[in-house]
């Protein structure tokens, strides 16, 4: 169904106009790396003939802050033929307008925002690099991937007069209602506390913290022998890098005759050479895990 819809869109909408416009923008940026410099047709022409005009040694005084050489270059620019002047104007042409201001995105396919186009280019490069390193070749080509992303972007546009405020309120209110229901269960994990409802949405949308309180993700895998073997190879256990644990027990007496036992645990890990071929892990990662995820009694 998706493939049929994509072919229907491509048959009615011509994406070449927007694609040519993006190519023109990229071509302009490749030729004008430094956009802070002031450039113009007359400025380029005056820089080219400045040495020749100074060699004439024109006599006279400055008028209105301009030297005789400047007036001479103005006269030469006015007498320049149209073809030569068009050559300088082409070199000093400004950057083309964004595609959204030229081609309507709801009519012209592939007319997307510049931010989305840049993200799509970055993802395409990353996707192509991963495809080259992968042993299994994907059946989706790079052009088909870009076309699919452009179709998703066009289908996400809002119609004129659509109540986008109500849609946004529904998008936040419905998940928060579902998240309020305490349907999570962790058997034997009394210390686990899942942030739910509105506080969870505030944490995700407003706080945007790098360290989420309850980071958790469920990744389903294919129930095949090959997938289970891959999961087992990726799984890392502490016992695979731990050589031994030394336990020292002492008896202490505190104030008011409080008696308690003190246990000192010393973890001794294997050298890096023992597991570097089997596990993609460094000693720094193990120490970071022990410091941040100390086992509880």
PDB file of C-alpha atoms in Angstrom:
ATOM      1  CA  UNK A   1       0.000   0.000   0.000  1.00  0.00           C
ATOM      2  CA  UNK A   2       2.825   2.400   0.837  1.00  0.00           C
ATOM      3  CA  UNK A   3       4.617   1.623  -2.413  1.00  0.00           C
ATOM      4  CA  UNK A   4       1.405   2.229  -4.370  1.00  0.00           C
ATOM      5  CA  UNK A   5       0.888   5.565  -2.619  1.00  0.00           C
ATOM      6  CA  UNK A   6       4.491   6.565  -3.338  1.00  0.00           C
ATOM      7  CA  UNK A   7       4.179   5.783  -7.050  1.00  0.00           C
ATOM      8  CA  UNK A   8       0.913   7.726  -7.191  1.00  0.00           C
ATOM      9  CA  UNK A   9       2.530  10.792  -5.642  1.00  0.00           C
ATOM     10  CA  UNK A  10       5.540  10.631  -7.960  1.00  0.00           C
ATOM     11  CA  UNK A  11       3.312  10.277 -11.025  1.00  0.00           C
ATOM     12  CA  UNK A  12       1.345  13.438 -10.185  1.00  0.00           C
ATOM     13  CA  UNK A  13       4.084  15.589  -8.646  1.00  0.00           C
ATOM     14  CA  UNK A  14       7.319  16.485 -10.400  1.00  0.00           C
ATOM     15  CA  UNK A  15      10.194  16.503  -7.879  1.00  0.00           C
ATOM     16  CA  UNK A  16      12.781  17.728 -10.384  1.00  0.00           C
ATOM     17  CA  UNK A  17      12.048  21.428  -9.869  1.00  0.00           C
ATOM     18  CA  UNK A  18      12.685  21.312  -6.139  1.00  0.00           C
ATOM     19  CA  UNK A  19      15.699  19.022  -6.586  1.00  0.00           C
ATOM     20  CA  UNK A  20      17.246  21.405  -9.131  1.00  0.00           C
ATOM     21  CA  UNK A  21      16.661  24.270  -6.712  1.00  0.00           C
ATOM     22  CA  UNK A  22      18.458  22.419  -3.893  1.00  0.00           C
ATOM     23  CA  UNK A  23      21.342  21.611  -6.245  1.00  0.00           C
ATOM     24  CA  UNK A  24      21.630  25.304  -7.101  1.00  0.00           C
ATOM     25  CA  UNK A  25      21.754  26.201  -3.392  1.00  0.00           C
ATOM     26  CA  UNK A  26      24.437  23.582  -2.690  1.00  0.00           C
ATOM     27  CA  UNK A  27      26.440  24.758  -5.708  1.00  0.00           C
ATOM     28  CA  UNK A  28      26.312  28.344  -4.460  1.00  0.00           C
ATOM     29  CA  UNK A  29      27.462  27.322  -0.958  1.00  0.00           C
ATOM     30  CA  UNK A  30      30.337  25.293  -2.413  1.00  0.00           C
ATOM     31  CA  UNK A  31      31.597  28.357  -4.317  1.00  0.00           C
ATOM     32  CA  UNK A  32      30.981  30.839  -1.501  1.00  0.00           C
ATOM     33  CA  UNK A  33      32.453  29.296   1.624  1.00  0.00           C
ATOM     34  CA  UNK A  34      32.896  32.650   3.381  1.00  0.00           C
ATOM     35  CA  UNK A  35      29.535  34.396   3.289  1.00  0.00           C
ATOM     36  CA  UNK A  36      30.637  37.255   5.571  1.00  0.00           C
ATOM     37  CA  UNK A  37      32.659  38.992   2.847  1.00  0.00           C
ATOM     38  CA  UNK A  38      30.811  41.711   0.963  1.00  0.00           C
ATOM     39  CA  UNK A  39      30.643  40.896  -2.735  1.00  0.00           C
ATOM     40  CA  UNK A  40      29.120  42.666  -5.704  1.00  0.00           C
ATOM     41  CA  UNK A  41      29.434  42.941  -9.457  1.00  0.00           C
ATOM     42  CA  UNK A  42      31.029  46.411  -9.407  1.00  0.00           C
ATOM     43  CA  UNK A  43      33.213  45.477  -6.436  1.00  0.00           C
ATOM     44  CA  UNK A  44      34.676  42.502  -8.310  1.00  0.00           C
ATOM     45  CA  UNK A  45      35.185  44.620 -11.425  1.00  0.00           C
ATOM     46  CA  UNK A  46      36.897  47.432  -9.501  1.00  0.00           C
ATOM     47  CA  UNK A  47      39.255  45.004  -7.773  1.00  0.00           C
ATOM     48  CA  UNK A  48      40.282  43.643 -11.162  1.00  0.00           C
ATOM     49  CA  UNK A  49      41.014  46.988 -12.834  1.00  0.00           C
ATOM     50  CA  UNK A  50      42.229  48.881  -9.757  1.00  0.00           C
ATOM     51  CA  UNK A  51      45.915  48.375 -10.557  1.00  0.00           C
ATOM     52  CA  UNK A  52      45.459  49.483 -14.178  1.00  0.00           C
ATOM     53  CA  UNK A  53      43.577  52.644 -13.150  1.00  0.00           C
ATOM     54  CA  UNK A  54      46.217  53.596 -10.583  1.00  0.00           C
ATOM     55  CA  UNK A  55      48.877  53.238 -13.267  1.00  0.00           C
ATOM     56  CA  UNK A  56      47.202  56.098 -15.222  1.00  0.00           C
ATOM     57  CA  UNK A  57      48.260  58.575 -12.489  1.00  0.00           C
ATOM     58  CA  UNK A  58      45.111  60.677 -12.800  1.00  0.00           C
ATOM     59  CA  UNK A  59      45.356  64.222 -11.478  1.00  0.00           C
ATOM     60  CA  UNK A  60      42.681  66.004  -9.539  1.00  0.00           C
ATOM     61  CA  UNK A  61      41.241  66.467  -6.082  1.00  0.00           C
ATOM     62  CA  UNK A  62      38.815  64.308  -4.194  1.00  0.00           C
ATOM     63  CA  UNK A  63      35.175  65.169  -4.738  1.00  0.00           C
ATOM     64  CA  UNK A  64      32.617  64.140  -2.128  1.00  0.00           C
ATOM     65  CA  UNK A  65      35.156  61.818  -0.566  1.00  0.00           C
ATOM     66  CA  UNK A  66      35.911  60.004  -3.830  1.00  0.00           C
ATOM     67  CA  UNK A  67      39.217  60.018  -5.665  1.00  0.00           C
ATOM     68  CA  UNK A  68      39.640  60.527  -9.434  1.00  0.00           C
ATOM     69  CA  UNK A  69      40.492  56.831  -9.753  1.00  0.00           C
ATOM     70  CA  UNK A  70      37.090  55.954  -8.286  1.00  0.00           C
ATOM     71  CA  UNK A  71      35.258  58.173 -10.782  1.00  0.00           C
ATOM     72  CA  UNK A  72      37.269  56.644 -13.594  1.00  0.00           C
ATOM     73  CA  UNK A  73      36.267  53.120 -12.531  1.00  0.00           C
ATOM     74  CA  UNK A  74      32.603  54.247 -12.347  1.00  0.00           C
ATOM     75  CA  UNK A  75      32.785  55.567 -15.917  1.00  0.00           C
ATOM     76  CA  UNK A  76      34.435  52.361 -17.127  1.00  0.00           C
ATOM     77  CA  UNK A  77      31.740  50.286 -15.416  1.00  0.00           C
ATOM     78  CA  UNK A  78      28.974  52.366 -17.042  1.00  0.00           C
ATOM     79  CA  UNK A  79      30.594  51.972 -20.481  1.00  0.00           C
ATOM     80  CA  UNK A  80      31.060  48.216 -20.070  1.00  0.00           C
ATOM     81  CA  UNK A  81      29.039  46.086 -22.499  1.00  0.00           C
ATOM     82  CA  UNK A  82      26.095  44.069 -21.225  1.00  0.00           C
ATOM     83  CA  UNK A  83      27.676  40.658 -21.792  1.00  0.00           C
ATOM     84  CA  UNK A  84      30.786  41.466 -19.743  1.00  0.00           C
ATOM     85  CA  UNK A  85      28.699  43.074 -17.019  1.00  0.00           C
ATOM     86  CA  UNK A  86      26.460  40.003 -16.836  1.00  0.00           C
ATOM     87  CA  UNK A  87      29.563  37.876 -16.231  1.00  0.00           C
ATOM     88  CA  UNK A  88      30.461  39.870 -13.111  1.00  0.00           C
ATOM     89  CA  UNK A  89      26.833  39.896 -11.948  1.00  0.00           C
ATOM     90  CA  UNK A  90      26.683  36.120 -12.241  1.00  0.00           C
ATOM     91  CA  UNK A  91      29.759  35.707 -10.047  1.00  0.00           C
ATOM     92  CA  UNK A  92      28.274  38.021  -7.408  1.00  0.00           C
ATOM     93  CA  UNK A  93      24.771  36.533  -7.500  1.00  0.00           C
ATOM     94  CA  UNK A  94      23.220  36.058  -4.030  1.00  0.00           C
ATOM     95  CA  UNK A  95      22.242  32.702  -2.616  1.00  0.00           C
ATOM     96  CA  UNK A  96      18.957  31.380  -4.046  1.00  0.00           C
ATOM     97  CA  UNK A  97      15.920  31.642  -1.821  1.00  0.00           C
ATOM     98  CA  UNK A  98      14.881  28.599   0.236  1.00  0.00           C
ATOM     99  CA  UNK A  99      12.846  26.013  -1.587  1.00  0.00           C
ATOM    100  CA  UNK A 100       9.790  26.573   0.611  1.00  0.00           C
ATOM    101  CA  UNK A 101       9.595  30.225  -0.490  1.00  0.00           C
ATOM    102  CA  UNK A 102       9.751  29.303  -4.188  1.00  0.00           C
ATOM    103  CA  UNK A 103       7.912  25.986  -4.522  1.00  0.00           C
ATOM    104  CA  UNK A 104       4.834  25.176  -2.445  1.00  0.00           C
ATOM    105  CA  UNK A 105       5.525  22.007  -0.429  1.00  0.00           C
ATOM    106  CA  UNK A 106       1.964  20.698  -0.779  1.00  0.00           C
ATOM    107  CA  UNK A 107       2.117  20.831  -4.587  1.00  0.00           C
ATOM    108  CA  UNK A 108       5.776  20.333  -5.508  1.00  0.00           C
ATOM    109  CA  UNK A 109       7.188  17.086  -4.207  1.00  0.00           C
ATOM    110  CA  UNK A 110      10.662  17.164  -2.544  1.00  0.00           C
ATOM    111  CA  UNK A 111      10.229  20.838  -1.592  1.00  0.00           C
ATOM    112  CA  UNK A 112      11.265  20.522   2.054  1.00  0.00           C
ATOM    113  CA  UNK A 113      12.870  22.813   4.600  1.00  0.00           C
ATOM    114  CA  UNK A 114      16.617  23.405   4.604  1.00  0.00           C
ATOM    115  CA  UNK A 115      16.943  21.900   8.093  1.00  0.00           C
ATOM    116  CA  UNK A 116      15.240  18.689   7.017  1.00  0.00           C
ATOM    117  CA  UNK A 117      17.329  18.566   3.834  1.00  0.00           C
ATOM    118  CA  UNK A 118      20.548  18.878   5.841  1.00  0.00           C
ATOM    119  CA  UNK A 119      19.488  16.179   8.307  1.00  0.00           C
ATOM    120  CA  UNK A 120      18.510  13.965   5.392  1.00  0.00           C
ATOM    121  CA  UNK A 121      21.936  14.447   3.779  1.00  0.00           C
ATOM    122  CA  UNK A 122      23.718  13.609   7.031  1.00  0.00           C
ATOM    123  CA  UNK A 123      21.600  10.524   7.584  1.00  0.00           C
ATOM    124  CA  UNK A 124      22.094   9.410   3.968  1.00  0.00           C
ATOM    125  CA  UNK A 125      25.876   9.590   4.358  1.00  0.00           C
ATOM    126  CA  UNK A 126      25.707   7.658   7.632  1.00  0.00           C
ATOM    127  CA  UNK A 127      23.320   5.099   6.146  1.00  0.00           C
ATOM    128  CA  UNK A 128      25.540   4.590   3.086  1.00  0.00           C
ATOM    129  CA  UNK A 129      28.617   4.116   5.288  1.00  0.00           C
ATOM    130  CA  UNK A 130      26.807   1.521   7.401  1.00  0.00           C
ATOM    131  CA  UNK A 131      25.624  -0.271   4.260  1.00  0.00           C
ATOM    132  CA  UNK A 132      29.203  -0.547   3.003  1.00  0.00           C
ATOM    133  CA  UNK A 133      30.434  -2.013   6.298  1.00  0.00           C
ATOM    134  CA  UNK A 134      27.526  -4.426   6.582  1.00  0.00           C
ATOM    135  CA  UNK A 135      27.747  -7.905   5.129  1.00  0.00           C
ATOM    136  CA  UNK A 136      24.059  -8.011   4.247  1.00  0.00           C
ATOM    137  CA  UNK A 137      23.128  -5.617   1.464  1.00  0.00           C
ATOM    138  CA  UNK A 138      19.895  -3.721   1.923  1.00  0.00           C
ATOM    139  CA  UNK A 139      17.269  -3.934  -0.782  1.00  0.00           C
ATOM    140  CA  UNK A 140      16.489  -0.214  -0.374  1.00  0.00           C
ATOM    141  CA  UNK A 141      18.569   2.116  -2.508  1.00  0.00           C
ATOM    142  CA  UNK A 142      19.742   5.533  -1.365  1.00  0.00           C
ATOM    143  CA  UNK A 143      17.468   7.356  -3.827  1.00  0.00           C
ATOM    144  CA  UNK A 144      14.463   5.349  -2.675  1.00  0.00           C
ATOM    145  CA  UNK A 145      15.295   6.165   0.937  1.00  0.00           C
ATOM    146  CA  UNK A 146      15.446   9.913   0.235  1.00  0.00           C
ATOM    147  CA  UNK A 147      12.179   9.727  -1.705  1.00  0.00           C
ATOM    148  CA  UNK A 148      10.512   7.906   1.181  1.00  0.00           C
ATOM    149  CA  UNK A 149      11.709  10.500   3.704  1.00  0.00           C
ATOM    150  CA  UNK A 150      10.452  13.325   1.486  1.00  0.00           C
ATOM    151  CA  UNK A 151       7.075  11.602   1.217  1.00  0.00           C
ATOM    152  CA  UNK A 152       6.849  11.281   5.011  1.00  0.00           C
ATOM    153  CA  UNK A 153       7.689  14.976   5.350  1.00  0.00           C
ATOM    154  CA  UNK A 154       5.014  15.999   2.845  1.00  0.00           C
ATOM    155  CA  UNK A 155       2.356  13.827   4.485  1.00  0.00           C
ATOM    156  CA  UNK A 156       3.092  15.461   7.848  1.00  0.00           C
ATOM    157  CA  UNK A 157       2.028  18.898   6.578  1.00  0.00           C
ATOM    158  CA  UNK A 158      -1.072  20.397   8.138  1.00  0.00           C
ATOM    159  CA  UNK A 159      -3.982  21.446   5.972  1.00  0.00           C
ATOM    160  CA  UNK A 160      -4.983  25.138   5.901  1.00  0.00           C
ATOM    161  CA  UNK A 161      -7.414  25.869   8.720  1.00  0.00           C
ATOM    162  CA  UNK A 162      -6.620  22.702  10.635  1.00  0.00           C
ATOM    163  CA  UNK A 163      -6.882  22.995  14.424  1.00  0.00           C
ATOM    164  CA  UNK A 164      -3.252  22.310  15.215  1.00  0.00           C
ATOM    165  CA  UNK A 165      -3.695  23.451  18.828  1.00  0.00           C
ATOM    166  CA  UNK A 166      -6.276  20.755  19.501  1.00  0.00           C
ATOM    167  CA  UNK A 167      -4.075  18.154  17.837  1.00  0.00           C
ATOM    168  CA  UNK A 168      -1.129  19.154  20.013  1.00  0.00           C
ATOM    169  CA  UNK A 169      -3.287  19.006  23.150  1.00  0.00           C
ATOM    170  CA  UNK A 170      -4.572  15.565  22.195  1.00  0.00           C
ATOM    171  CA  UNK A 171      -1.055  14.354  21.437  1.00  0.00           C
ATOM    172  CA  UNK A 172       0.059  15.272  24.963  1.00  0.00           C
ATOM    173  CA  UNK A 173      -3.138  14.522  26.899  1.00  0.00           C
ATOM    174  CA  UNK A 174      -3.782  11.020  25.563  1.00  0.00           C
ATOM    175  CA  UNK A 175      -0.299   9.577  26.335  1.00  0.00           C
ATOM    176  CA  UNK A 176      -0.237  11.240  29.761  1.00  0.00           C
ATOM    177  CA  UNK A 177      -3.547   9.568  30.612  1.00  0.00           C
ATOM    178  CA  UNK A 178      -2.197   6.191  29.574  1.00  0.00           C
ATOM    179  CA  UNK A 179       1.082   6.774  31.391  1.00  0.00           C
ATOM    180  CA  UNK A 180      -0.751   7.504  34.628  1.00  0.00           C
ATOM    181  CA  UNK A 181      -1.918   3.887  34.784  1.00  0.00           C
ATOM    182  CA  UNK A 182       0.572   1.966  36.916  1.00  0.00           C
ATOM    183  CA  UNK A 183       0.861  -1.108  34.700  1.00  0.00           C
ATOM    184  CA  UNK A 184       4.587  -1.630  35.254  1.00  0.00           C
ATOM    185  CA  UNK A 185       5.746  -4.527  37.364  1.00  0.00           C
ATOM    186  CA  UNK A 186       9.285  -5.486  38.351  1.00  0.00           C
ATOM    187  CA  UNK A 187       9.346  -8.774  40.246  1.00  0.00           C
ATOM    188  CA  UNK A 188      11.786  -8.676  43.152  1.00  0.00           C
ATOM    189  CA  UNK A 189      12.927  -5.136  42.357  1.00  0.00           C
ATOM    190  CA  UNK A 190      11.654  -3.042  45.224  1.00  0.00           C
ATOM    191  CA  UNK A 191      14.029  -0.160  44.474  1.00  0.00           C
ATOM    192  CA  UNK A 192      12.675   0.385  40.954  1.00  0.00           C
ATOM    193  CA  UNK A 193      10.401   3.420  40.693  1.00  0.00           C
ATOM    194  CA  UNK A 194       9.034   4.401  37.301  1.00  0.00           C
ATOM    195  CA  UNK A 195       8.170   8.053  36.693  1.00  0.00           C
ATOM    196  CA  UNK A 196       4.693   8.165  35.152  1.00  0.00           C
ATOM    197  CA  UNK A 197       2.098  10.579  33.857  1.00  0.00           C
ATOM    198  CA  UNK A 198       2.597  14.325  33.688  1.00  0.00           C
ATOM    199  CA  UNK A 199       5.927  14.288  35.632  1.00  0.00           C
ATOM    200  CA  UNK A 200       7.318  11.930  33.012  1.00  0.00           C
ATOM    201  CA  UNK A 201       6.236  14.237  30.179  1.00  0.00           C
ATOM    202  CA  UNK A 202       7.695  17.245  32.000  1.00  0.00           C
ATOM    203  CA  UNK A 203      10.952  15.349  32.354  1.00  0.00           C
ATOM    204  CA  UNK A 204      11.068  14.517  28.648  1.00  0.00           C
ATOM    205  CA  UNK A 205       9.749  17.758  27.114  1.00  0.00           C
ATOM    206  CA  UNK A 206      10.630  20.560  29.530  1.00  0.00           C
ATOM    207  CA  UNK A 207      13.611  19.440  31.598  1.00  0.00           C
ATOM    208  CA  UNK A 208      15.363  17.596  28.747  1.00  0.00           C
ATOM    209  CA  UNK A 209      17.892  16.157  31.146  1.00  0.00           C
ATOM    210  CA  UNK A 210      20.783  14.106  29.839  1.00  0.00           C
ATOM    211  CA  UNK A 211      20.404  11.733  32.795  1.00  0.00           C
ATOM    212  CA  UNK A 212      16.827  10.450  32.772  1.00  0.00           C
ATOM    213  CA  UNK A 213      15.636   9.128  36.137  1.00  0.00           C
ATOM    214  CA  UNK A 214      14.504   5.725  34.878  1.00  0.00           C
ATOM    215  CA  UNK A 215      16.260   4.995  31.584  1.00  0.00           C
ATOM    216  CA  UNK A 216      14.650   1.887  30.193  1.00  0.00           C
ATOM    217  CA  UNK A 217      14.182   0.456  26.731  1.00  0.00           C
ATOM    218  CA  UNK A 218      12.679  -2.832  25.556  1.00  0.00           C
ATOM    219  CA  UNK A 219      14.166  -4.040  22.280  1.00  0.00           C
ATOM    220  CA  UNK A 220      12.414  -7.085  20.801  1.00  0.00           C
ATOM    221  CA  UNK A 221      14.563  -9.480  18.782  1.00  0.00           C
ATOM    222  CA  UNK A 222      13.704 -12.182  16.310  1.00  0.00           C
ATOM    223  CA  UNK A 223      13.110 -15.536  17.974  1.00  0.00           C
ATOM    224  CA  UNK A 224      15.655 -17.390  15.866  1.00  0.00           C
ATOM    225  CA  UNK A 225      18.827 -19.258  16.719  1.00  0.00           C
ATOM    226  CA  UNK A 226      20.938 -16.732  14.852  1.00  0.00           C
ATOM    227  CA  UNK A 227      19.400 -13.787  16.726  1.00  0.00           C
ATOM    228  CA  UNK A 228      19.723 -15.476  20.128  1.00  0.00           C
ATOM    229  CA  UNK A 229      23.341 -16.322  19.375  1.00  0.00           C
ATOM    230  CA  UNK A 230      23.980 -12.690  18.478  1.00  0.00           C
ATOM    231  CA  UNK A 231      22.330 -11.493  21.691  1.00  0.00           C
ATOM    232  CA  UNK A 232      24.394 -13.910  23.751  1.00  0.00           C
ATOM    233  CA  UNK A 233      27.585 -12.652  22.132  1.00  0.00           C
ATOM    234  CA  UNK A 234      26.647  -9.027  22.845  1.00  0.00           C
ATOM    235  CA  UNK A 235      25.648  -9.700  26.460  1.00  0.00           C
ATOM    236  CA  UNK A 236      28.328  -8.693  28.947  1.00  0.00           C
ATOM    237  CA  UNK A 237      28.450 -10.135  32.459  1.00  0.00           C
ATOM    238  CA  UNK A 238      30.549  -8.871  35.317  1.00  0.00           C
ATOM    239  CA  UNK A 239      31.832 -12.368  36.074  1.00  0.00           C
ATOM    240  CA  UNK A 240      33.478 -12.544  32.650  1.00  0.00           C
ATOM    241  CA  UNK A 241      35.950  -9.789  33.568  1.00  0.00           C
ATOM    242  CA  UNK A 242      36.176 -10.398  37.329  1.00  0.00           C
ATOM    243  CA  UNK A 243      39.107 -12.431  38.640  1.00  0.00           C
ATOM    244  CA  UNK A 244      38.319 -12.578  42.369  1.00  0.00           C
ATOM    245  CA  UNK A 245      36.703 -10.740  45.284  1.00  0.00           C
ATOM    246  CA  UNK A 246      38.463 -10.275  48.615  1.00  0.00           C
ATOM    247  CA  UNK A 247      36.141  -9.852  51.601  1.00  0.00           C
ATOM    248  CA  UNK A 248      37.407  -8.463  54.906  1.00  0.00           C
ATOM    249  CA  UNK A 249      35.089  -8.583  57.906  1.00  0.00           C
ATOM    250  CA  UNK A 250      35.612  -6.526  61.052  1.00  0.00           C
ATOM    251  CA  UNK A 251      33.631  -5.953  64.239  1.00  0.00           C
ATOM    252  CA  UNK A 252      33.205  -2.379  65.466  1.00  0.00           C
ATOM    253  CA  UNK A 253      31.612  -0.754  68.471  1.00  0.00           C
ATOM    254  CA  UNK A 254      30.198   2.714  68.119  1.00  0.00           C
ATOM    255  CA  UNK A 255      28.607   5.176  70.483  1.00  0.00           C
ATOM    256  CA  UNK A 256      26.112   3.950  73.093  1.00  0.00           C
ATOM    257  CA  UNK A 257      27.524   0.455  72.737  1.00  0.00           C
ATOM    258  CA  UNK A 258      26.228   0.054  69.187  1.00  0.00           C
ATOM    259  CA  UNK A 259      27.798  -3.006  67.652  1.00  0.00           C
ATOM    260  CA  UNK A 260      27.980  -3.608  63.938  1.00  0.00           C
ATOM    261  CA  UNK A 261      30.008  -5.497  61.387  1.00  0.00           C
ATOM    262  CA  UNK A 262      31.944  -3.799  58.585  1.00  0.00           C
ATOM    263  CA  UNK A 263      32.583  -5.607  55.321  1.00  0.00           C
ATOM    264  CA  UNK A 264      35.215  -4.377  52.872  1.00  0.00           C
ATOM    265  CA  UNK A 265      34.952  -5.787  49.359  1.00  0.00           C
ATOM    266  CA  UNK A 266      37.888  -5.604  46.980  1.00  0.00           C
ATOM    267  CA  UNK A 267      37.145  -6.402  43.343  1.00  0.00           C
ATOM    268  CA  UNK A 268      40.117  -7.553  41.303  1.00  0.00           C
ATOM    269  CA  UNK A 269      39.510  -7.571  37.559  1.00  0.00           C
ATOM    270  CA  UNK A 270      41.282  -9.430  34.812  1.00  0.00           C
ATOM    271  CA  UNK A 271      43.859  -7.632  32.660  1.00  0.00           C
ATOM    272  CA  UNK A 272      42.577  -6.091  29.454  1.00  0.00           C
ATOM    273  CA  UNK A 273      44.451  -8.598  27.310  1.00  0.00           C
ATOM    274  CA  UNK A 274      42.264 -11.454  28.595  1.00  0.00           C
ATOM    275  CA  UNK A 275      38.972 -10.105  27.241  1.00  0.00           C
ATOM    276  CA  UNK A 276      39.797  -7.518  24.575  1.00  0.00           C
ATOM    277  CA  UNK A 277      39.243 -10.034  21.774  1.00  0.00           C
ATOM    278  CA  UNK A 278      35.956 -11.308  23.176  1.00  0.00           C
ATOM    279  CA  UNK A 279      34.334  -8.147  24.516  1.00  0.00           C
ATOM    280  CA  UNK A 280      34.319  -4.639  23.105  1.00  0.00           C
ATOM    281  CA  UNK A 281      35.109  -3.145  26.488  1.00  0.00           C
ATOM    282  CA  UNK A 282      37.878  -1.173  28.152  1.00  0.00           C
ATOM    283  CA  UNK A 283      39.003  -1.110  31.797  1.00  0.00           C
ATOM    284  CA  UNK A 284      37.704   2.461  32.015  1.00  0.00           C
ATOM    285  CA  UNK A 285      34.209   1.223  31.169  1.00  0.00           C
ATOM    286  CA  UNK A 286      34.335  -1.379  33.943  1.00  0.00           C
ATOM    287  CA  UNK A 287      35.496   1.176  36.508  1.00  0.00           C
ATOM    288  CA  UNK A 288      32.788   3.600  35.418  1.00  0.00           C
ATOM    289  CA  UNK A 289      30.181   0.860  35.819  1.00  0.00           C
ATOM    290  CA  UNK A 290      31.426  -0.013  39.309  1.00  0.00           C
ATOM    291  CA  UNK A 291      31.447   3.639  40.379  1.00  0.00           C
ATOM    292  CA  UNK A 292      27.993   4.499  39.050  1.00  0.00           C
ATOM    293  CA  UNK A 293      26.194   1.168  39.510  1.00  0.00           C
ATOM    294  CA  UNK A 294      27.506  -0.102  42.835  1.00  0.00           C
ATOM    295  CA  UNK A 295      25.773  -3.392  43.736  1.00  0.00           C
ATOM    296  CA  UNK A 296      23.423  -3.063  46.665  1.00  0.00           C
ATOM    297  CA  UNK A 297      23.310  -5.428  49.609  1.00  0.00           C
TER     298      UNK A 297
END
